Amino acid sequence: LTQFTGSSRVAERLARGTNGKVKIEDAGFDWKILGPDFDPKHLEYVAWQCDQDAYAASGQKCSAQSMLFAHDNWVNAGLLDRLKERAATRKLDDLTVGPVLTQTTEEILGHTERLLSIPGSRLLFGGKELNDHEIPECYGAVEPTAVFVPLEELIKDDNFDACARELFAPFQVVT
C-alpha cells in the first residue's frame, strides 16, 4: 500500500499505477482572503505570510496559497509591492526557490500566458524562467509568479477553471 499527499495529477497516476492500492490525501486549492479591515501595523507580517504561503517550498506543499483575494485597502497600502519585493529575494542559490517536480517550465509559462489573455489581467511579477540554472527540462524552473485577474473576469465560466487550476508551483492568482 502506498501513502501519498500531494497534487491530484500525481495522485491519479499513482492510483492507476498501483491499481488503487494507495491512500491519498489530495491537494487542496488554498486561497487567502484579506478583507477591508486593514491595519498598517500588520502589513509587513501579512506580506511575509502571503509570500511564505505561496512560494515556500517552491509552492509544492499541500497548504500552498494558490489564490489571494485582496481588498483594495490592502492593495492601496502597498501589499502587492511588498509581496513582489519579498518574492524577488527568492533565489536558486539558497534554495528559497527550486525545481518544480510536477510541471515543466513550458507548462507553467503557458498557464501564465493563458491567464494573461483574460481581459484586464496583468503580470504582477515573475512569469519568467529562472536565470542560470541547470534544472532538466522535465521539471519546472520559474521565478515566483503572481498574475492579477479581475474578479468579474475570474468568475466567468470561460475563465474560472483556468484561474482555479492548481499548479503546485511558485505561482498564484491575485484578485
JSON list of C-alpha atoms in Angstrom, two decimals:
[
{"chain": "A", "resi": 1, "resn": "LEU", "atom": "CA", "xyz": [0.00, 0.00, 0.00]},
{"chain": "A", "resi": 2, "resn": "THR", "atom": "CA", "xyz": [1.28, 3.46, -0.90]},
{"chain": "A", "resi": 3, "resn": "GLN", "atom": "CA", "xyz": [0.60, 6.58, 1.18]},
{"chain": "A", "resi": 4, "resn": "PHE", "atom": "CA", "xyz": [0.57, 9.84, -0.82]},
{"chain": "A", "resi": 5, "resn": "THR", "atom": "CA", "xyz": [-0.07, 13.50, -0.10]},
{"chain": "A", "resi": 6, "resn": "GLY", "atom": "CA", "xyz": [0.11, 15.93, -2.99]},
{"chain": "A", "resi": 7, "resn": "SER", "atom": "CA", "xyz": [-1.31, 17.04, -6.29]},
{"chain": "A", "resi": 8, "resn": "SER", "atom": "CA", "xyz": [-4.37, 15.44, -7.85]},
{"chain": "A", "resi": 9, "resn": "ARG", "atom": "CA", "xyz": [-2.41, 14.90, -11.09]},
{"chain": "A", "resi": 10, "resn": "VAL", "atom": "CA", "xyz": [0.18, 12.72, -9.35]},
{"chain": "A", "resi": 11, "resn": "ALA", "atom": "CA", "xyz": [-2.49, 11.04, -7.20]},
{"chain": "A", "resi": 12, "resn": "GLU", "atom": "CA", "xyz": [-4.38, 9.94, -10.32]},
{"chain": "A", "resi": 13, "resn": "ARG", "atom": "CA", "xyz": [-1.19, 8.49, -11.80]},
{"chain": "A", "resi": 14, "resn": "LEU", "atom": "CA", "xyz": [-0.42, 6.64, -8.57]},
{"chain": "A", "resi": 15, "resn": "ALA", "atom": "CA", "xyz": [-3.95, 5.26, -8.37]},
{"chain": "A", "resi": 16, "resn": "ARG", "atom": "CA", "xyz": [-3.63, 3.86, -11.90]},
{"chain": "A", "resi": 17, "resn": "GLY", "atom": "CA", "xyz": [-0.08, 2.62, -11.35]},
{"chain": "A", "resi": 18, "resn": "THR", "atom": "CA", "xyz": [-0.89, 0.84, -8.09]},
{"chain": "A", "resi": 19, "resn": "ASN", "atom": "CA", "xyz": [-4.29, -0.46, -9.23]},
{"chain": "A", "resi": 20, "resn": "GLY", "atom": "CA", "xyz": [-5.94, 1.57, -6.49]},
{"chain": "A", "resi": 21, "resn": "LYS", "atom": "CA", "xyz": [-3.64, 0.38, -3.69]},
{"chain": "A", "resi": 22, "resn": "VAL", "atom": "CA", "xyz": [-2.93, 3.89, -2.46]},
{"chain": "A", "resi": 23, "resn": "LYS", "atom": "CA", "xyz": [-4.15, 6.09, 0.39]},
{"chain": "A", "resi": 24, "resn": "ILE", "atom": "CA", "xyz": [-4.45, 9.62, -0.90]},
{"chain": "A", "resi": 25, "resn": "GLU", "atom": "CA", "xyz": [-4.66, 12.95, 0.85]},
{"chain": "A", "resi": 26, "resn": "ASP", "atom": "CA", "xyz": [-5.31, 15.03, -2.21]},
{"chain": "A", "resi": 27, "resn": "ALA", "atom": "CA", "xyz": [-4.04, 18.56, -2.59]},
{"chain": "A", "resi": 28, "resn": "GLY", "atom": "CA", "xyz": [-6.35, 21.43, -1.87]},
{"chain": "A", "resi": 29, "resn": "PHE", "atom": "CA", "xyz": [-6.72, 24.62, -3.80]},
{"chain": "A", "resi": 30, "resn": "ASP", "atom": "CA", "xyz": [-5.81, 27.01, -0.99]},
{"chain": "A", "resi": 31, "resn": "TRP", "atom": "CA", "xyz": [-6.72, 30.67, -1.00]},
{"chain": "A", "resi": 32, "resn": "LYS", "atom": "CA", "xyz": [-6.49, 33.64, 1.30]},
{"chain": "A", "resi": 33, "resn": "ILE", "atom": "CA", "xyz": [-9.00, 36.47, 1.71]},
{"chain": "A", "resi": 34, "resn": "LEU", "atom": "CA", "xyz": [-7.81, 39.84, 3.00]},
{"chain": "A", "resi": 35, "resn": "GLY", "atom": "CA", "xyz": [-10.91, 41.86, 3.79]},
{"chain": "A", "resi": 36, "resn": "PRO", "atom": "CA", "xyz": [-11.36, 45.60, 4.35]},
{"chain": "A", "resi": 37, "resn": "ASP", "atom": "CA", "xyz": [-10.04, 45.56, 7.91]},
{"chain": "A", "resi": 38, "resn": "PHE", "atom": "CA", "xyz": [-6.55, 46.81, 7.05]},
{"chain": "A", "resi": 39, "resn": "ASP", "atom": "CA", "xyz": [-4.24, 47.84, 9.87]},
{"chain": "A", "resi": 40, "resn": "PRO", "atom": "CA", "xyz": [-0.83, 49.26, 8.85]},
{"chain": "A", "resi": 41, "resn": "LYS", "atom": "CA", "xyz": [0.91, 47.55, 11.77]},
{"chain": "A", "resi": 42, "resn": "HIS", "atom": "CA", "xyz": [0.11, 44.18, 10.15]},
{"chain": "A", "resi": 43, "resn": "LEU", "atom": "CA", "xyz": [1.26, 44.97, 6.60]},
{"chain": "A", "resi": 44, "resn": "GLU", "atom": "CA", "xyz": [4.78, 43.53, 6.87]},
{"chain": "A", "resi": 45, "resn": "TYR", "atom": "CA", "xyz": [3.62, 40.38, 8.61]},
{"chain": "A", "resi": 46, "resn": "VAL", "atom": "CA", "xyz": [0.80, 39.77, 6.14]},
{"chain": "A", "resi": 47, "resn": "ALA", "atom": "CA", "xyz": [3.17, 40.32, 3.19]},
{"chain": "A", "resi": 48, "resn": "TRP", "atom": "CA", "xyz": [5.63, 37.86, 4.75]},
{"chain": "A", "resi": 49, "resn": "GLN", "atom": "CA", "xyz": [2.88, 35.31, 5.38]},
{"chain": "A", "resi": 50, "resn": "CYS", "atom": "CA", "xyz": [1.49, 35.63, 1.83]},
{"chain": "A", "resi": 51, "resn": "ASP", "atom": "CA", "xyz": [5.00, 35.09, 0.44]},
{"chain": "A", "resi": 52, "resn": "GLN", "atom": "CA", "xyz": [5.58, 32.04, 2.65]},
{"chain": "A", "resi": 53, "resn": "ASP", "atom": "CA", "xyz": [2.17, 30.56, 1.87]},
{"chain": "A", "resi": 54, "resn": "ALA", "atom": "CA", "xyz": [2.53, 30.93, -1.90]},
{"chain": "A", "resi": 55, "resn": "TYR", "atom": "CA", "xyz": [6.23, 30.45, -2.54]},
{"chain": "A", "resi": 56, "resn": "ALA", "atom": "CA", "xyz": [7.90, 28.47, 0.27]},
{"chain": "A", "resi": 57, "resn": "ALA", "atom": "CA", "xyz": [8.94, 25.01, -0.94]},
{"chain": "A", "resi": 58, "resn": "SER", "atom": "CA", "xyz": [8.50, 26.42, -4.47]},
{"chain": "A", "resi": 59, "resn": "GLY", "atom": "CA", "xyz": [4.74, 26.19, -3.95]},
{"chain": "A", "resi": 60, "resn": "GLN", "atom": "CA", "xyz": [4.97, 22.40, -3.74]},
{"chain": "A", "resi": 61, "resn": "LYS", "atom": "CA", "xyz": [3.12, 21.85, -0.49]},
{"chain": "A", "resi": 62, "resn": "CYS", "atom": "CA", "xyz": [-0.48, 20.98, 0.21]},
{"chain": "A", "resi": 63, "resn": "SER", "atom": "CA", "xyz": [-1.02, 24.27, 2.00]},
{"chain": "A", "resi": 64, "resn": "ALA", "atom": "CA", "xyz": [0.39, 26.44, -0.80]},
{"chain": "A", "resi": 65, "resn": "GLN", "atom": "CA", "xyz": [-1.63, 29.60, -1.40]},
{"chain": "A", "resi": 66, "resn": "SER", "atom": "CA", "xyz": [-2.92, 29.38, -4.98]},
{"chain": "A", "resi": 67, "resn": "MET", "atom": "CA", "xyz": [-5.14, 32.46, -4.92]},
{"chain": "A", "resi": 68, "resn": "LEU", "atom": "CA", "xyz": [-5.15, 35.73, -3.00]},
{"chain": "A", "resi": 69, "resn": "PHE", "atom": "CA", "xyz": [-8.30, 37.82, -2.70]},
{"chain": "A", "resi": 70, "resn": "ALA", "atom": "CA", "xyz": [-7.06, 41.23, -1.52]},
{"chain": "A", "resi": 71, "resn": "HIS", "atom": "CA", "xyz": [-9.38, 44.12, -0.67]},
{"chain": "A", "resi": 72, "resn": "ASP", "atom": "CA", "xyz": [-8.42, 47.50, -2.13]},
{"chain": "A", "resi": 73, "resn": "ASN", "atom": "CA", "xyz": [-7.44, 48.69, 1.35]},
{"chain": "A", "resi": 74, "resn": "TRP", "atom": "CA", "xyz": [-4.55, 46.17, 1.33]},
{"chain": "A", "resi": 75, "resn": "VAL", "atom": "CA", "xyz": [-3.64, 46.82, -2.30]},
{"chain": "A", "resi": 76, "resn": "ASN", "atom": "CA", "xyz": [-3.63, 50.61, -1.83]},
{"chain": "A", "resi": 77, "resn": "ALA", "atom": "CA", "xyz": [-1.42, 50.23, 1.24]},
{"chain": "A", "resi": 78, "resn": "GLY", "atom": "CA", "xyz": [1.22, 48.50, -0.87]},
{"chain": "A", "resi": 79, "resn": "LEU", "atom": "CA", "xyz": [0.71, 44.82, -0.07]},
{"chain": "A", "resi": 80, "resn": "LEU", "atom": "CA", "xyz": [1.34, 43.68, -3.63]},
{"chain": "A", "resi": 81, "resn": "ASP", "atom": "CA", "xyz": [4.50, 45.78, -3.84]},
{"chain": "A", "resi": 82, "resn": "ARG", "atom": "CA", "xyz": [5.75, 44.23, -0.60]},
{"chain": "A", "resi": 83, "resn": "LEU", "atom": "CA", "xyz": [4.87, 40.76, -1.87]},
{"chain": "A", "resi": 84, "resn": "LYS", "atom": "CA", "xyz": [6.79, 41.44, -5.08]},
{"chain": "A", "resi": 85, "resn": "GLU", "atom": "CA", "xyz": [9.82, 42.63, -3.11]},
{"chain": "A", "resi": 86, "resn": "ARG", "atom": "CA", "xyz": [9.76, 39.53, -0.92]},
{"chain": "A", "resi": 87, "resn": "ALA", "atom": "CA", "xyz": [9.34, 37.16, -3.88]},
{"chain": "A", "resi": 88, "resn": "ALA", "atom": "CA", "xyz": [12.29, 38.83, -5.64]},
{"chain": "A", "resi": 89, "resn": "THR", "atom": "CA", "xyz": [14.59, 37.76, -2.79]},
{"chain": "A", "resi": 90, "resn": "ARG", "atom": "CA", "xyz": [13.97, 34.07, -3.52]},
{"chain": "A", "resi": 91, "resn": "LYS", "atom": "CA", "xyz": [16.95, 32.51, -5.29]},
{"chain": "A", "resi": 92, "resn": "LEU", "atom": "CA", "xyz": [18.01, 29.10, -6.51]},
{"chain": "A", "resi": 93, "resn": "ASP", "atom": "CA", "xyz": [21.42, 29.69, -4.86]},
{"chain": "A", "resi": 94, "resn": "ASP", "atom": "CA", "xyz": [19.92, 29.48, -1.37]},
{"chain": "A", "resi": 95, "resn": "LEU", "atom": "CA", "xyz": [17.07, 27.13, -2.35]},
{"chain": "A", "resi": 96, "resn": "THR", "atom": "CA", "xyz": [14.34, 29.61, -1.46]},
{"chain": "A", "resi": 97, "resn": "VAL", "atom": "CA", "xyz": [13.05, 28.70, -4.92]},
{"chain": "A", "resi": 98, "resn": "GLY", "atom": "CA", "xyz": [13.83, 25.45, -6.67]},
{"chain": "A", "resi": 99, "resn": "PRO", "atom": "CA", "xyz": [12.80, 22.86, -9.23]},
{"chain": "A", "resi": 100, "resn": "VAL", "atom": "CA", "xyz": [9.10, 22.16, -9.72]},
{"chain": "A", "resi": 101, "resn": "LEU", "atom": "CA", "xyz": [8.62, 18.41, -9.92]},
{"chain": "A", "resi": 102, "resn": "THR", "atom": "CA", "xyz": [5.09, 18.15, -11.36]},
{"chain": "A", "resi": 103, "resn": "GLN", "atom": "CA", "xyz": [5.09, 20.82, -14.09]},
{"chain": "A", "resi": 104, "resn": "THR", "atom": "CA", "xyz": [7.61, 21.83, -16.72]},
{"chain": "A", "resi": 105, "resn": "THR", "atom": "CA", "xyz": [8.76, 25.39, -17.23]},
{"chain": "A", "resi": 106, "resn": "GLU", "atom": "CA", "xyz": [6.89, 25.42, -20.55]},
{"chain": "A", "resi": 107, "resn": "GLU", "atom": "CA", "xyz": [3.65, 24.29, -18.88]},
{"chain": "A", "resi": 108, "resn": "ILE", "atom": "CA", "xyz": [3.88, 26.91, -16.12]},
{"chain": "A", "resi": 109, "resn": "LEU", "atom": "CA", "xyz": [4.70, 29.74, -18.54]},
{"chain": "A", "resi": 110, "resn": "GLY", "atom": "CA", "xyz": [1.92, 28.54, -20.86]},
{"chain": "A", "resi": 111, "resn": "HIS", "atom": "CA", "xyz": [-0.56, 28.71, -17.99]},
{"chain": "A", "resi": 112, "resn": "THR", "atom": "CA", "xyz": [0.70, 32.20, -17.18]},
{"chain": "A", "resi": 113, "resn": "GLU", "atom": "CA", "xyz": [0.07, 33.26, -20.78]},
{"chain": "A", "resi": 114, "resn": "ARG", "atom": "CA", "xyz": [-3.43, 31.71, -20.67]},
{"chain": "A", "resi": 115, "resn": "LEU", "atom": "CA", "xyz": [-4.30, 33.82, -17.64]},
{"chain": "A", "resi": 116, "resn": "LEU", "atom": "CA", "xyz": [-2.77, 36.93, -19.20]},
{"chain": "A", "resi": 117, "resn": "SER", "atom": "CA", "xyz": [-5.16, 36.52, -22.15]},
{"chain": "A", "resi": 118, "resn": "ILE", "atom": "CA", "xyz": [-8.09, 37.25, -19.81]},
{"chain": "A", "resi": 119, "resn": "PRO", "atom": "CA", "xyz": [-9.31, 40.86, -20.24]},
{"chain": "A", "resi": 120, "resn": "GLY", "atom": "CA", "xyz": [-7.91, 43.13, -17.53]},
{"chain": "A", "resi": 121, "resn": "SER", "atom": "CA", "xyz": [-5.35, 40.63, -16.28]},
{"chain": "A", "resi": 122, "resn": "ARG", "atom": "CA", "xyz": [-1.73, 41.60, -15.79]},
{"chain": "A", "resi": 123, "resn": "LEU", "atom": "CA", "xyz": [1.52, 40.13, -14.62]},
{"chain": "A", "resi": 124, "resn": "LEU", "atom": "CA", "xyz": [2.33, 41.42, -11.14]},
{"chain": "A", "resi": 125, "resn": "PHE", "atom": "CA", "xyz": [5.76, 39.79, -11.04]},
{"chain": "A", "resi": 126, "resn": "GLY", "atom": "CA", "xyz": [7.68, 36.72, -12.15]},
{"chain": "A", "resi": 127, "resn": "GLY", "atom": "CA", "xyz": [6.44, 34.94, -15.23]},
{"chain": "A", "resi": 128, "resn": "LYS", "atom": "CA", "xyz": [9.97, 34.06, -16.34]},
{"chain": "A", "resi": 129, "resn": "GLU", "atom": "CA", "xyz": [12.27, 31.08, -16.33]},
{"chain": "A", "resi": 130, "resn": "LEU", "atom": "CA", "xyz": [14.93, 31.13, -13.63]},
{"chain": "A", "resi": 131, "resn": "ASN", "atom": "CA", "xyz": [18.26, 32.54, -14.79]},
{"chain": "A", "resi": 132, "resn": "ASP", "atom": "CA", "xyz": [21.43, 30.47, -14.98]},
{"chain": "A", "resi": 133, "resn": "HIS", "atom": "CA", "xyz": [20.05, 27.12, -13.86]},
{"chain": "A", "resi": 134, "resn": "GLU", "atom": "CA", "xyz": [20.81, 23.53, -14.78]},
{"chain": "A", "resi": 135, "resn": "ILE", "atom": "CA", "xyz": [17.39, 22.12, -13.92]},
{"chain": "A", "resi": 136, "resn": "PRO", "atom": "CA", "xyz": [16.42, 19.45, -16.50]},
{"chain": "A", "resi": 137, "resn": "GLU", "atom": "CA", "xyz": [13.62, 20.36, -18.93]},
{"chain": "A", "resi": 138, "resn": "CYS", "atom": "CA", "xyz": [11.35, 17.66, -17.48]},
{"chain": "A", "resi": 139, "resn": "TYR", "atom": "CA", "xyz": [10.98, 19.89, -14.39]},
{"chain": "A", "resi": 140, "resn": "GLY", "atom": "CA", "xyz": [9.87, 23.46, -13.89]},
{"chain": "A", "resi": 141, "resn": "ALA", "atom": "CA", "xyz": [12.23, 26.34, -13.21]},
{"chain": "A", "resi": 142, "resn": "VAL", "atom": "CA", "xyz": [10.32, 29.59, -12.80]},
{"chain": "A", "resi": 143, "resn": "GLU", "atom": "CA", "xyz": [10.51, 32.73, -10.73]},
{"chain": "A", "resi": 144, "resn": "PRO", "atom": "CA", "xyz": [7.81, 33.15, -8.09]},
{"chain": "A", "resi": 145, "resn": "THR", "atom": "CA", "xyz": [4.89, 34.44, -10.13]},
{"chain": "A", "resi": 146, "resn": "ALA", "atom": "CA", "xyz": [1.66, 36.34, -9.46]},
{"chain": "A", "resi": 147, "resn": "VAL", "atom": "CA", "xyz": [-0.98, 37.15, -12.07]},
{"chain": "A", "resi": 148, "resn": "PHE", "atom": "CA", "xyz": [-3.76, 39.62, -11.31]},
{"chain": "A", "resi": 149, "resn": "VAL", "atom": "CA", "xyz": [-7.14, 38.66, -12.75]},
{"chain": "A", "resi": 150, "resn": "PRO", "atom": "CA", "xyz": [-10.14, 40.97, -12.17]},
{"chain": "A", "resi": 151, "resn": "LEU", "atom": "CA", "xyz": [-12.73, 39.23, -10.00]},
{"chain": "A", "resi": 152, "resn": "GLU", "atom": "CA", "xyz": [-15.51, 39.87, -12.52]},
{"chain": "A", "resi": 153, "resn": "GLU", "atom": "CA", "xyz": [-13.45, 38.00, -15.13]},
{"chain": "A", "resi": 154, "resn": "LEU", "atom": "CA", "xyz": [-12.25, 35.26, -12.79]},
{"chain": "A", "resi": 155, "resn": "ILE", "atom": "CA", "xyz": [-15.81, 34.12, -12.04]},
{"chain": "A", "resi": 156, "resn": "LYS", "atom": "CA", "xyz": [-16.84, 33.80, -15.69]},
{"chain": "A", "resi": 157, "resn": "ASP", "atom": "CA", "xyz": [-17.37, 30.26, -16.93]},
{"chain": "A", "resi": 158, "resn": "ASP", "atom": "CA", "xyz": [-14.72, 30.68, -19.65]},
{"chain": "A", "resi": 159, "resn": "ASN", "atom": "CA", "xyz": [-12.06, 31.70, -17.11]},
{"chain": "A", "resi": 160, "resn": "PHE", "atom": "CA", "xyz": [-12.81, 30.06, -13.79]},
{"chain": "A", "resi": 161, "resn": "ASP", "atom": "CA", "xyz": [-11.24, 26.66, -14.42]},
{"chain": "A", "resi": 162, "resn": "ALA", "atom": "CA", "xyz": [-8.01, 28.24, -15.66]},
{"chain": "A", "resi": 163, "resn": "CYS", "atom": "CA", "xyz": [-7.88, 30.62, -12.68]},
{"chain": "A", "resi": 164, "resn": "ALA", "atom": "CA", "xyz": [-8.62, 27.85, -10.20]},
{"chain": "A", "resi": 165, "resn": "ARG", "atom": "CA", "xyz": [-6.07, 25.40, -11.64]},
{"chain": "A", "resi": 166, "resn": "GLU", "atom": "CA", "xyz": [-3.57, 24.33, -9.02]},
{"chain": "A", "resi": 167, "resn": "LEU", "atom": "CA", "xyz": [-0.04, 24.20, -10.42]},
{"chain": "A", "resi": 168, "resn": "PHE", "atom": "CA", "xyz": [1.87, 23.02, -7.34]},
{"chain": "A", "resi": 169, "resn": "ALA", "atom": "CA", "xyz": [4.48, 25.60, -8.32]},
{"chain": "A", "resi": 170, "resn": "PRO", "atom": "CA", "xyz": [5.60, 29.07, -7.15]},
{"chain": "A", "resi": 171, "resn": "PHE", "atom": "CA", "xyz": [2.52, 30.62, -8.73]},
{"chain": "A", "resi": 172, "resn": "GLN", "atom": "CA", "xyz": [-0.63, 32.39, -7.58]},
{"chain": "A", "resi": 173, "resn": "VAL", "atom": "CA", "xyz": [-3.60, 34.29, -8.93]},
{"chain": "A", "resi": 174, "resn": "VAL", "atom": "CA", "xyz": [-4.39, 37.61, -7.25]},
{"chain": "A", "resi": 175, "resn": "THR", "atom": "CA", "xyz": [-7.71, 39.37, -7.43]}
]
